[in-house]
């Protein structure tokens, strides 16, 4: 009787451990946050390693090129990084760069697109972006659409048909338009 009771208790315990005792899955690495931190610290080696891990990851819905993240966030900081400019303006400016890269009328390289817009890429590479700039660039590079893909012009002079206008008391208006 004693052996039967011990056997029943042991079987019950084993059954409980087999069904309830599964350890939880470890949390998945937050590659987006890790890449943003690497871009903020300027660690290109770490950023490249994170990019490689991100591209191999099973939950990868849109891989991000680390160098493009750095370049786009620096452009957004350099062109419209003053605190009086809104995140929306920086998003629009970054989206114009990506729209140009997608267009057949402009180069595919982000650096070539930015220099073609009249910006000094060497100067942009020396800019330290804020985390906000990097997060905004990350949103765009992960596929967030903030403007129509046909909007490829940023100008200080009013176009015939502006897509959007941002007003600034010191700089004047900033216009976004289609070609």
Tab-separated table of N, CA and C in Angstrom:
chain	number	residue	atom	x	y	z
A	1	UNK	N	0.821	-1.185	0.000
A	1	UNK	CA	0.000	0.000	0.000
A	1	UNK	C	0.873	1.261	0.000
A	2	UNK	N	1.921	1.210	0.833
A	2	UNK	CA	2.819	2.349	0.941
A	2	UNK	C	3.517	2.605	-0.409
A	3	UNK	N	3.924	1.516	-1.070
A	3	UNK	CA	4.592	1.643	-2.365
A	3	UNK	C	3.634	2.194	-3.414
A	4	UNK	N	2.406	1.773	-3.385
A	4	UNK	CA	1.411	2.267	-4.355
A	4	UNK	C	1.156	3.751	-4.143
A	5	UNK	N	1.092	4.187	-2.884
A	5	UNK	CA	0.873	5.600	-2.578
A	5	UNK	C	2.063	6.445	-3.047
A	6	UNK	N	3.266	5.937	-2.802
A	6	UNK	CA	4.475	6.651	-3.246
A	6	UNK	C	4.490	6.731	-4.770
A	7	UNK	N	4.111	5.639	-5.437
A	7	UNK	CA	4.073	5.619	-6.897
A	7	UNK	C	3.055	6.630	-7.446
A	8	UNK	N	1.890	6.721	-6.839
A	8	UNK	CA	0.864	7.676	-7.271
A	8	UNK	C	1.356	9.101	-7.061
A	9	UNK	N	1.985	9.372	-5.926
A	9	UNK	CA	2.511	10.712	-5.640
A	9	UNK	C	3.608	11.058	-6.637
A	10	UNK	N	4.489	10.131	-6.921
A	10	UNK	CA	5.584	10.377	-7.865
A	10	UNK	C	5.046	10.639	-9.272
A	11	UNK	N	4.094	9.838	-9.709
A	11	UNK	CA	3.512	10.047	-11.032
A	11	UNK	C	2.793	11.394	-11.111
A	12	UNK	N	2.084	11.758	-10.064
A	12	UNK	CA	1.402	13.067	-10.025
A	12	UNK	C	2.411	14.195	-10.100
A	13	UNK	N	3.487	14.073	-9.351
A	13	UNK	CA	4.525	15.094	-9.341
A	13	UNK	C	5.184	15.210	-10.717
A	14	UNK	N	5.486	14.076	-11.341
A	14	UNK	CA	6.095	14.097	-12.669
A	14	UNK	C	5.160	14.726	-13.694
A	15	UNK	N	3.889	14.385	-13.624
A	15	UNK	CA	2.917	14.958	-14.540
A	15	UNK	C	2.833	16.467	-14.360
A	16	UNK	N	2.831	16.908	-13.133
A	16	UNK	CA	2.763	18.346	-12.846
A	16	UNK	C	4.003	19.056	-13.363
A	17	UNK	N	5.155	18.476	-13.131
A	17	UNK	CA	6.406	19.100	-13.573
A	17	UNK	C	6.506	19.138	-15.097
A	18	UNK	N	6.010	18.117	-15.751
A	18	UNK	CA	6.081	18.073	-17.213
A	18	UNK	C	5.170	19.105	-17.870
A	19	UNK	N	4.027	19.393	-17.266
A	19	UNK	CA	3.090	20.306	-17.912
A	19	UNK	C	3.210	21.737	-17.399
A	20	UNK	N	3.507	21.902	-16.150
A	20	UNK	CA	3.521	23.253	-15.562
A	20	UNK	C	4.913	23.815	-15.412
A	21	UNK	N	5.878	22.973	-15.449
A	21	UNK	CA	7.219	23.422	-15.124
A	21	UNK	C	8.053	23.884	-16.295
A	22	UNK	N	7.441	24.153	-17.454
A	22	UNK	CA	8.226	24.627	-18.595
A	22	UNK	C	8.767	26.022	-18.295
A	23	UNK	N	10.053	26.198	-18.464
A	23	UNK	CA	10.585	27.542	-18.224
A	23	UNK	C	10.108	28.501	-19.318
A	24	UNK	N	9.882	29.748	-18.971
A	24	UNK	CA	9.441	30.705	-19.989
A	24	UNK	C	10.549	30.960	-21.009
A	25	UNK	N	10.118	31.313	-22.198
A	25	UNK	CA	11.102	31.646	-23.230
A	25	UNK	C	11.819	32.924	-22.833
A	26	UNK	N	13.118	32.994	-23.088
A	26	UNK	CA	13.828	34.234	-22.762
A	26	UNK	C	13.326	35.372	-23.656
A	27	UNK	N	13.367	36.598	-23.156
A	27	UNK	CA	12.898	37.711	-23.987
A	27	UNK	C	13.764	37.858	-25.237
A	28	UNK	N	13.121	38.249	-26.324
A	28	UNK	CA	13.855	38.445	-27.575
A	28	UNK	C	14.640	39.748	-27.493
A	29	UNK	N	15.810	39.763	-28.093
A	29	UNK	CA	16.599	40.996	-28.055
A	29	UNK	C	15.890	42.114	-28.813
A	30	UNK	N	15.981	43.311	-28.289
A	30	UNK	CA	15.387	44.483	-28.935
A	30	UNK	C	16.446	45.100	-29.844
A	31	UNK	N	16.543	44.557	-31.070
A	31	UNK	CA	17.576	45.007	-31.997
A	31	UNK	C	17.403	46.482	-32.369
A	32	UNK	N	16.173	46.941	-32.429
A	32	UNK	CA	15.923	48.340	-32.783
A	32	UNK	C	16.556	49.260	-31.740
A	33	UNK	N	16.275	49.005	-30.479
A	33	UNK	CA	16.839	49.824	-29.398
A	33	UNK	C	18.363	49.722	-29.384
A	34	UNK	N	18.864	48.490	-29.583
A	34	UNK	CA	20.314	48.296	-29.585
A	34	UNK	C	20.965	49.075	-30.728
A	35	UNK	N	20.327	49.086	-31.901
A	35	UNK	CA	20.884	49.803	-33.040
A	35	UNK	C	20.831	51.315	-32.810
A	36	UNK	N	19.744	51.797	-32.228
A	36	UNK	CA	19.632	53.226	-31.911
A	36	UNK	C	20.732	53.623	-30.934
A	37	UNK	N	20.958	52.807	-29.917
A	37	UNK	CA	22.019	53.104	-28.939
A	37	UNK	C	23.395	53.107	-29.598
A	38	UNK	N	23.637	52.158	-30.500
A	38	UNK	CA	24.925	52.103	-31.202
A	38	UNK	C	25.118	53.334	-32.085
A	39	UNK	N	24.046	53.755	-32.763
A	39	UNK	CA	24.132	54.949	-33.612
A	39	UNK	C	24.393	56.192	-32.763
A	40	UNK	N	23.744	56.273	-31.613
A	40	UNK	CA	23.926	57.431	-30.737
A	40	UNK	C	25.353	57.496	-30.197
A	41	UNK	N	25.913	56.342	-29.876
A	41	UNK	CA	27.280	56.325	-29.346
A	41	UNK	C	28.326	56.394	-30.462
A	42	UNK	N	27.891	56.235	-31.712
A	42	UNK	CA	28.821	56.301	-32.840
A	42	UNK	C	29.630	55.033	-33.025
A	43	UNK	N	29.184	53.929	-32.452
A	43	UNK	CA	29.905	52.663	-32.535
A	43	UNK	C	29.502	51.913	-33.807
A	44	UNK	N	30.237	52.155	-34.888
A	44	UNK	CA	29.910	51.556	-36.181
A	44	UNK	C	30.115	50.044	-36.196
A	45	UNK	N	31.126	49.554	-35.463
A	45	UNK	CA	31.350	48.100	-35.414
A	45	UNK	C	30.166	47.395	-34.763
A	46	UNK	N	29.733	47.908	-33.618
A	46	UNK	CA	28.589	47.321	-32.925
A	46	UNK	C	27.335	47.439	-33.794
A	47	UNK	N	27.136	48.578	-34.405
A	47	UNK	CA	25.976	48.770	-35.275
A	47	UNK	C	25.953	47.777	-36.417
A	48	UNK	N	27.103	47.514	-37.004
A	48	UNK	CA	27.193	46.536	-38.088
A	48	UNK	C	26.867	45.131	-37.613
A	49	UNK	N	27.326	44.789	-36.414
A	49	UNK	CA	27.023	43.461	-35.867
A	49	UNK	C	25.524	43.335	-35.569
A	50	UNK	N	24.937	44.392	-35.033
A	50	UNK	CA	23.499	44.367	-34.739
A	50	UNK	C	22.699	44.264	-36.039
A	51	UNK	N	23.139	44.981	-37.063
A	51	UNK	CA	22.470	44.899	-38.375
A	51	UNK	C	22.488	43.461	-38.885
A	52	UNK	N	23.629	42.778	-38.754
A	52	UNK	CA	23.732	41.390	-39.208
A	52	UNK	C	22.799	40.488	-38.403
A	53	UNK	N	22.752	40.673	-37.088
A	53	UNK	CA	21.848	39.879	-36.252
A	53	UNK	C	20.395	40.154	-36.614
A	54	UNK	N	20.091	41.416	-36.850
A	54	UNK	CA	18.722	41.811	-37.185
A	54	UNK	C	18.284	41.184	-38.504
A	55	UNK	N	19.175	41.139	-39.474
A	55	UNK	CA	18.802	40.590	-40.780
A	55	UNK	C	18.620	39.072	-40.727
A	56	UNK	N	19.265	38.402	-39.766
A	56	UNK	CA	19.108	36.951	-39.619
A	56	UNK	C	17.961	36.583	-38.693
A	57	UNK	N	17.434	37.549	-37.980
A	57	UNK	CA	16.402	37.299	-36.983
A	57	UNK	C	15.113	36.824	-37.631
A	58	UNK	N	14.422	35.917	-36.969
A	58	UNK	CA	13.167	35.378	-37.502
A	58	UNK	C	12.058	36.412	-37.486
A	59	UNK	N	12.063	37.314	-36.507
A	59	UNK	CA	11.000	38.310	-36.442
A	59	UNK	C	11.350	39.574	-37.219
A	60	UNK	N	12.345	39.470	-38.073
A	60	UNK	CA	12.774	40.616	-38.868
A	60	UNK	C	11.728	40.940	-39.930
A	61	UNK	N	11.000	42.031	-39.714
A	61	UNK	CA	10.016	42.423	-40.725
A	61	UNK	C	10.585	43.482	-41.657
A	62	UNK	N	11.570	44.197	-41.226
A	62	UNK	CA	12.247	45.138	-42.116
A	62	UNK	C	13.620	45.446	-41.539
A	63	UNK	N	14.638	44.882	-42.169
A	63	UNK	CA	15.999	45.116	-41.727
A	63	UNK	C	16.386	46.557	-42.013
A	64	UNK	N	17.267	47.088	-41.198
A	64	UNK	CA	17.706	48.476	-41.335
A	64	UNK	C	19.208	48.482	-41.574
A	65	UNK	N	19.630	49.247	-42.575
A	65	UNK	CA	21.047	49.430	-42.854
A	65	UNK	C	21.595	50.435	-41.840
A	66	UNK	N	22.572	50.007	-41.045
A	66	UNK	CA	23.096	50.855	-39.972
A	66	UNK	C	23.704	52.144	-40.510
A	67	UNK	N	24.452	52.051	-41.599
A	67	UNK	CA	25.068	53.261	-42.160
A	67	UNK	C	24.010	54.249	-42.648
A	68	UNK	N	22.927	53.735	-43.237
A	68	UNK	CA	21.846	54.622	-43.669
A	68	UNK	C	21.156	55.264	-42.465
A	69	UNK	N	21.006	54.504	-41.387
A	69	UNK	CA	20.420	55.068	-40.165
A	69	UNK	C	21.259	56.235	-39.664
A	70	UNK	N	22.566	56.040	-39.628
A	70	UNK	CA	23.463	57.109	-39.161
A	70	UNK	C	23.412	58.311	-40.102
A	71	UNK	N	23.493	58.069	-41.397
A	71	UNK	CA	23.502	59.161	-42.371
A	71	UNK	C	22.189	59.936	-42.351
A	72	UNK	N	21.059	59.223	-42.360
A	72	UNK	CA	19.765	59.901	-42.387
A	72	UNK	C	19.522	60.693	-41.105
A	73	UNK	N	19.857	60.141	-39.963
A	73	UNK	CA	19.640	60.870	-38.708
A	73	UNK	C	20.564	62.088	-38.625
A	74	UNK	N	21.760	61.980	-39.153
A	74	UNK	CA	22.676	63.137	-39.161
A	74	UNK	C	22.172	64.220	-40.122
A	75	UNK	N	21.650	63.791	-41.279
A	75	UNK	CA	21.073	64.757	-42.219
A	75	UNK	C	19.907	65.496	-41.558
A	76	UNK	N	19.006	64.752	-40.927
A	76	UNK	CA	17.841	65.363	-40.292
A	76	UNK	C	18.271	66.332	-39.191
A	77	UNK	N	19.310	65.984	-38.464
A	77	UNK	CA	19.831	66.859	-37.402
A	77	UNK	C	20.487	68.096	-38.006
A	78	UNK	N	21.275	67.902	-39.049
A	78	UNK	CA	21.991	69.018	-39.659
A	78	UNK	C	21.037	69.985	-40.346
A	79	UNK	N	20.096	69.454	-41.104
A	79	UNK	CA	19.201	70.307	-41.894
A	79	UNK	C	18.132	70.973	-41.039
A	80	UNK	N	17.526	70.228	-40.118
A	80	UNK	CA	16.383	70.747	-39.361
A	80	UNK	C	16.436	70.317	-37.894
A	81	UNK	N	17.635	70.312	-37.337
A	81	UNK	CA	17.802	69.824	-35.971
A	81	UNK	C	17.589	70.849	-34.885
A	82	UNK	N	17.463	72.103	-35.267
A	82	UNK	CA	17.228	73.134	-34.257
A	82	UNK	C	15.942	72.806	-33.503
A	83	UNK	N	15.924	73.095	-32.233
A	83	UNK	CA	14.776	72.731	-31.390
A	83	UNK	C	13.478	73.420	-31.820
A	84	UNK	N	13.565	74.508	-32.578
A	84	UNK	CA	12.322	75.177	-32.992
A	84	UNK	C	11.611	74.423	-34.122
A	85	UNK	N	12.307	73.485	-34.751
A	85	UNK	CA	11.692	72.676	-35.795
A	85	UNK	C	11.012	71.463	-35.175
A	86	UNK	N	9.924	71.055	-35.774
A	86	UNK	CA	9.147	69.942	-35.237
A	86	UNK	C	9.678	68.606	-35.741
A	87	UNK	N	9.296	67.559	-35.036
A	87	UNK	CA	9.624	66.208	-35.492
A	87	UNK	C	8.993	65.949	-36.856
A	88	UNK	N	7.813	66.496	-37.066
A	88	UNK	CA	7.123	66.297	-38.347
A	88	UNK	C	7.952	66.853	-39.506
A	89	UNK	N	8.555	68.032	-39.318
A	89	UNK	CA	9.398	68.607	-40.364
A	89	UNK	C	10.607	67.711	-40.621
A	90	UNK	N	11.239	67.219	-39.559
A	90	UNK	CA	12.390	66.329	-39.737
A	90	UNK	C	11.972	65.027	-40.441
A	91	UNK	N	10.803	64.496	-40.076
A	91	UNK	CA	10.309	63.289	-40.753
A	91	UNK	C	10.086	63.549	-42.238
A	92	UNK	N	9.491	64.669	-42.564
A	92	UNK	CA	9.257	65.009	-43.972
A	92	UNK	C	10.591	65.119	-44.725
A	93	UNK	N	11.561	65.792	-44.121
A	93	UNK	CA	12.861	65.958	-44.779
A	93	UNK	C	13.525	64.600	-45.009
A	94	UNK	N	13.482	63.731	-44.005
A	94	UNK	CA	14.043	62.394	-44.166
A	94	UNK	C	13.299	61.589	-45.213
A	95	UNK	N	11.981	61.749	-45.255
A	95	UNK	CA	11.170	61.026	-46.239
A	95	UNK	C	11.500	61.472	-47.664
A	96	UNK	N	11.798	62.750	-47.845
A	96	UNK	CA	12.188	63.231	-49.181
A	96	UNK	C	13.456	62.520	-49.638
A	97	UNK	N	14.418	62.355	-48.738
A	97	UNK	CA	15.654	61.643	-49.093
A	97	UNK	C	15.321	60.218	-49.545
A	98	UNK	N	14.490	59.524	-48.774
A	98	UNK	CA	14.137	58.146	-49.139
A	98	UNK	C	13.314	58.085	-50.418
A	99	UNK	N	12.418	59.062	-50.609
A	99	UNK	CA	11.644	59.114	-51.856
A	99	UNK	C	12.556	59.292	-53.056
A	100	UNK	N	13.574	60.130	-52.909
A	100	UNK	CA	14.518	60.325	-54.014
A	100	UNK	C	15.287	59.044	-54.304
A	101	UNK	N	15.652	58.324	-53.251
A	101	UNK	CA	16.381	57.069	-53.460
A	101	UNK	C	15.526	56.044	-54.202
A	102	UNK	N	14.228	56.087	-53.987
A	102	UNK	CA	13.306	55.154	-54.652
A	102	UNK	C	12.981	55.578	-56.086
A	103	UNK	N	13.144	56.848	-56.379
A	103	UNK	CA	12.827	57.372	-57.704
A	103	UNK	C	13.916	57.002	-58.707
A	104	UNK	N	13.516	56.772	-59.942
A	104	UNK	CA	14.500	56.473	-60.998
A	104	UNK	C	15.234	57.733	-61.451
A	105	UNK	N	14.759	58.906	-61.074
A	105	UNK	CA	15.368	60.167	-61.503
A	105	UNK	C	16.536	60.602	-60.636
A	106	UNK	N	16.747	59.925	-59.521
A	106	UNK	CA	17.791	60.313	-58.574
A	106	UNK	C	18.679	59.109	-58.286
A	107	UNK	N	19.868	59.357	-57.722
A	107	UNK	CA	20.760	58.238	-57.388
A	107	UNK	C	20.145	57.318	-56.324
A	108	UNK	N	20.685	56.099	-56.242
A	108	UNK	CA	20.233	55.133	-55.241
A	108	UNK	C	20.942	55.323	-53.900
A	109	UNK	N	22.087	55.966	-53.927
A	109	UNK	CA	22.900	56.140	-52.724
A	109	UNK	C	22.389	57.317	-51.896
A	110	UNK	N	22.241	57.078	-50.596
A	110	UNK	CA	21.771	58.142	-49.711
A	110	UNK	C	22.738	59.323	-49.703
A	111	UNK	N	24.021	59.059	-49.650
A	111	UNK	CA	25.006	60.150	-49.653
A	111	UNK	C	24.927	60.975	-50.933
A	112	UNK	N	24.755	60.308	-52.078
A	112	UNK	CA	24.641	61.018	-53.350
A	112	UNK	C	23.359	61.843	-53.409
A	113	UNK	N	22.267	61.310	-52.878
A	113	UNK	CA	21.010	62.054	-52.851
A	113	UNK	C	21.172	63.303	-51.997
A	114	UNK	N	21.766	63.148	-50.821
A	114	UNK	CA	21.920	64.280	-49.900
A	114	UNK	C	22.846	65.335	-50.492
A	115	UNK	N	23.951	64.905	-51.100
A	115	UNK	CA	24.845	65.899	-51.705
A	115	UNK	C	24.182	66.554	-52.913
A	116	UNK	N	23.350	65.811	-53.635
A	116	UNK	CA	22.602	66.377	-54.758
A	116	UNK	C	21.568	67.405	-54.318
A	117	UNK	N	21.191	67.362	-53.054
A	117	UNK	CA	20.253	68.346	-52.509
A	117	UNK	C	20.987	69.598	-52.018
A	118	UNK	N	22.315	69.613	-52.184
A	118	UNK	CA	23.091	70.792	-51.821
A	118	UNK	C	23.719	70.749	-50.440
A	119	UNK	N	23.729	69.596	-49.806
A	119	UNK	CA	24.317	69.476	-48.471
A	119	UNK	C	25.710	68.883	-48.565
A	120	UNK	N	26.583	69.316	-47.683
A	120	UNK	CA	27.954	68.828	-47.622
A	120	UNK	C	27.961	67.537	-46.800
A	121	UNK	N	28.207	66.405	-47.464
A	121	UNK	CA	28.139	65.121	-46.765
A	121	UNK	C	29.250	64.974	-45.723
A	122	UNK	N	30.390	65.588	-45.941
A	122	UNK	CA	31.456	65.534	-44.928
A	122	UNK	C	31.022	66.275	-43.670
A	123	UNK	N	30.374	67.407	-43.849
A	123	UNK	CA	29.866	68.154	-42.705
A	123	UNK	C	28.787	67.350	-41.983
A	124	UNK	N	27.911	66.726	-42.746
A	124	UNK	CA	26.841	65.919	-42.147
A	124	UNK	C	27.424	64.757	-41.355
A	125	UNK	N	28.484	64.140	-41.855
A	125	UNK	CA	29.102	63.016	-41.147
A	125	UNK	C	29.736	63.431	-39.826
A	126	UNK	N	29.983	64.715	-39.641
A	126	UNK	CA	30.564	65.179	-38.375
A	126	UNK	C	29.498	65.575	-37.351
A	127	UNK	N	28.237	65.561	-37.763
A	127	UNK	CA	27.139	65.962	-36.881
A	127	UNK	C	26.816	64.824	-35.915
A	128	UNK	N	26.562	65.188	-34.654
A	128	UNK	CA	26.122	64.204	-33.657
A	128	UNK	C	24.605	64.297	-33.523
A	129	UNK	N	23.887	63.298	-34.020
A	129	UNK	CA	22.425	63.357	-33.916
A	129	UNK	C	21.961	63.092	-32.484
A	130	UNK	N	20.793	63.608	-32.169
A	130	UNK	CA	20.154	63.291	-30.889
A	130	UNK	C	19.444	61.949	-31.047
A	131	UNK	N	19.100	61.347	-29.918
A	131	UNK	CA	18.365	60.070	-29.988
A	131	UNK	C	17.032	60.260	-30.702
A	132	UNK	N	16.429	61.421	-30.531
A	132	UNK	CA	15.166	61.702	-31.222
A	132	UNK	C	15.355	61.619	-32.731
A	133	UNK	N	16.436	62.204	-33.240
A	133	UNK	CA	16.714	62.161	-34.678
A	133	UNK	C	16.899	60.721	-35.147
A	134	UNK	N	17.593	59.923	-34.352
A	134	UNK	CA	17.850	58.524	-34.720
A	134	UNK	C	16.545	57.732	-34.702
A	135	UNK	N	15.710	57.977	-33.709
A	135	UNK	CA	14.417	57.270	-33.645
A	135	UNK	C	13.533	57.630	-34.846
A	136	UNK	N	13.527	58.909	-35.216
A	136	UNK	CA	12.737	59.336	-36.379
A	136	UNK	C	13.262	58.678	-37.657
A	137	UNK	N	14.579	58.666	-37.820
A	137	UNK	CA	15.181	58.025	-38.996
A	137	UNK	C	14.856	56.529	-39.009
A	138	UNK	N	14.876	55.902	-37.842
A	138	UNK	CA	14.562	54.475	-37.747
A	138	UNK	C	13.124	54.214	-38.201
A	139	UNK	N	12.208	55.071	-37.790
A	139	UNK	CA	10.809	54.902	-38.207
A	139	UNK	C	10.696	54.924	-39.733
A	140	UNK	N	11.385	55.872	-40.352
A	140	UNK	CA	11.332	55.980	-41.817
A	140	UNK	C	11.975	54.770	-42.495
A	141	UNK	N	13.130	54.373	-41.999
A	141	UNK	CA	13.841	53.254	-42.614
A	141	UNK	C	13.122	51.921	-42.408
A	142	UNK	N	12.275	51.841	-41.399
A	142	UNK	CA	11.482	50.620	-41.181
A	142	UNK	C	10.198	50.645	-41.981
A	143	UNK	N	9.997	51.708	-42.779
A	143	UNK	CA	8.885	51.702	-43.720
A	143	UNK	C	7.731	52.625	-43.414
A	144	UNK	N	7.817	53.423	-42.354
A	144	UNK	CA	6.707	54.345	-42.073
A	144	UNK	C	6.623	55.394	-43.178
A	145	UNK	N	5.436	55.560	-43.724
A	145	UNK	CA	5.211	56.533	-44.797
A	145	UNK	C	4.553	57.776	-44.195
A	146	UNK	N	5.237	58.912	-44.307
A	146	UNK	CA	4.702	60.156	-43.743
A	146	UNK	C	4.283	61.143	-44.826
A	147	UNK	N	4.796	60.946	-46.041
A	147	UNK	CA	4.407	61.799	-47.163
A	147	UNK	C	4.246	60.926	-48.404
A	148	UNK	N	3.613	61.498	-49.399
A	148	UNK	CA	3.419	60.816	-50.665
A	148	UNK	C	4.783	60.502	-51.294
A	149	UNK	N	4.947	59.321	-51.882
A	149	UNK	CA	6.229	58.955	-52.492
A	149	UNK	C	6.680	59.887	-53.620
A	150	UNK	N	5.765	60.652	-54.182
A	150	UNK	CA	6.141	61.553	-55.276
A	150	UNK	C	6.741	62.867	-54.782
A	151	UNK	N	6.718	63.110	-53.473
A	151	UNK	CA	7.279	64.350	-52.919
A	151	UNK	C	8.794	64.186	-52.817
A	152	UNK	N	9.515	64.943	-53.653
A	152	UNK	CA	10.972	64.805	-53.716
A	152	UNK	C	11.698	66.143	-53.633
A	153	UNK	N	10.981	67.218	-53.376
A	153	UNK	CA	11.593	68.547	-53.368
A	153	UNK	C	11.407	69.208	-52.003
A	154	UNK	N	12.506	69.748	-51.471
A	154	UNK	CA	12.477	70.634	-50.302
A	154	UNK	C	13.012	71.960	-50.803
A	155	UNK	N	12.284	73.035	-50.507
A	155	UNK	CA	12.682	74.330	-51.048
A	155	UNK	C	12.340	75.448	-50.069
A	156	UNK	N	13.098	76.539	-50.171
A	156	UNK	CA	12.791	77.745	-49.405
A	156	UNK	C	11.936	78.712	-50.221
A	157	UNK	N	11.762	78.410	-51.505
A	157	UNK	CA	10.921	79.258	-52.348
A	157	UNK	C	9.626	78.516	-52.654
A	158	UNK	N	8.517	79.239	-52.703
A	158	UNK	CA	7.226	78.556	-52.896
A	158	UNK	C	7.095	77.933	-54.282
A	159	UNK	N	6.728	76.659	-54.340
A	159	UNK	CA	6.475	76.009	-55.634
A	159	UNK	C	5.054	76.340	-56.088
A	160	UNK	N	4.734	75.967	-57.317
A	160	UNK	CA	3.383	76.213	-57.827
A	160	UNK	C	2.339	75.460	-57.009
A	161	UNK	N	2.635	74.210	-56.693
A	161	UNK	CA	1.694	73.399	-55.928
A	161	UNK	C	2.414	72.754	-54.745
A	162	UNK	N	2.467	73.436	-53.611
A	162	UNK	CA	3.159	72.835	-52.458
A	162	UNK	C	2.372	71.654	-51.888
A	163	UNK	N	3.094	70.650	-51.460
A	163	UNK	CA	2.487	69.507	-50.787
A	163	UNK	C	2.289	69.857	-49.312
A	164	UNK	N	3.311	70.517	-48.738
A	164	UNK	CA	3.244	70.936	-47.336
A	164	UNK	C	4.142	72.149	-47.155
A	165	UNK	N	3.798	72.983	-46.183
A	165	UNK	CA	4.589	74.171	-45.865
A	165	UNK	C	4.800	74.228	-44.359
A	166	UNK	N	6.029	74.486	-43.962
A	166	UNK	CA	6.357	74.694	-42.556
A	166	UNK	C	6.851	76.118	-42.409
A	167	UNK	N	6.328	76.831	-41.440
A	167	UNK	CA	6.685	78.234	-41.231
A	167	UNK	C	7.718	78.348	-40.120
A	168	UNK	N	8.719	79.190	-40.365
A	168	UNK	CA	9.735	79.456	-39.350
A	168	UNK	C	10.024	80.941	-39.354
A	169	UNK	N	9.958	81.581	-38.194
A	169	UNK	CA	10.136	83.029	-38.116
A	169	UNK	C	11.558	83.459	-38.428
A	170	UNK	N	12.537	82.613	-38.189
A	170	UNK	CA	13.930	82.985	-38.446
A	170	UNK	C	14.393	82.601	-39.847
A	171	UNK	N	14.054	81.414	-40.280
A	171	UNK	CA	14.536	80.915	-41.563
A	171	UNK	C	13.603	81.241	-42.721
A	172	UNK	N	12.341	81.417	-42.436
A	172	UNK	CA	11.346	81.569	-43.487
A	172	UNK	C	10.617	80.261	-43.680
A	173	UNK	N	9.855	80.144	-44.729
A	173	UNK	CA	9.073	78.935	-44.968
A	173	UNK	C	9.912	77.826	-45.591
A	174	UNK	N	9.546	76.613	-45.273
A	174	UNK	CA	10.132	75.428	-45.876
A	174	UNK	C	8.999	74.725	-46.617
A	175	UNK	N	9.190	74.479	-47.902
A	175	UNK	CA	8.152	73.904	-48.753
A	175	UNK	C	8.554	72.499	-49.187
A	176	UNK	N	7.567	71.622	-49.248
A	176	UNK	CA	7.742	70.284	-49.779
A	176	UNK	C	6.817	70.146	-50.970
A	177	UNK	N	7.353	69.611	-52.074
A	177	UNK	CA	6.527	69.504	-53.280
A	177	UNK	C	6.952	68.327	-54.136
A	178	UNK	N	6.077	68.027	-55.094
A	178	UNK	CA	6.396	67.014	-56.095
A	178	UNK	C	7.275	67.661	-57.149
A	179	UNK	N	7.880	66.895	-57.963
A	179	UNK	CA	8.768	67.446	-59.004
A	179	UNK	C	7.994	68.285	-59.991
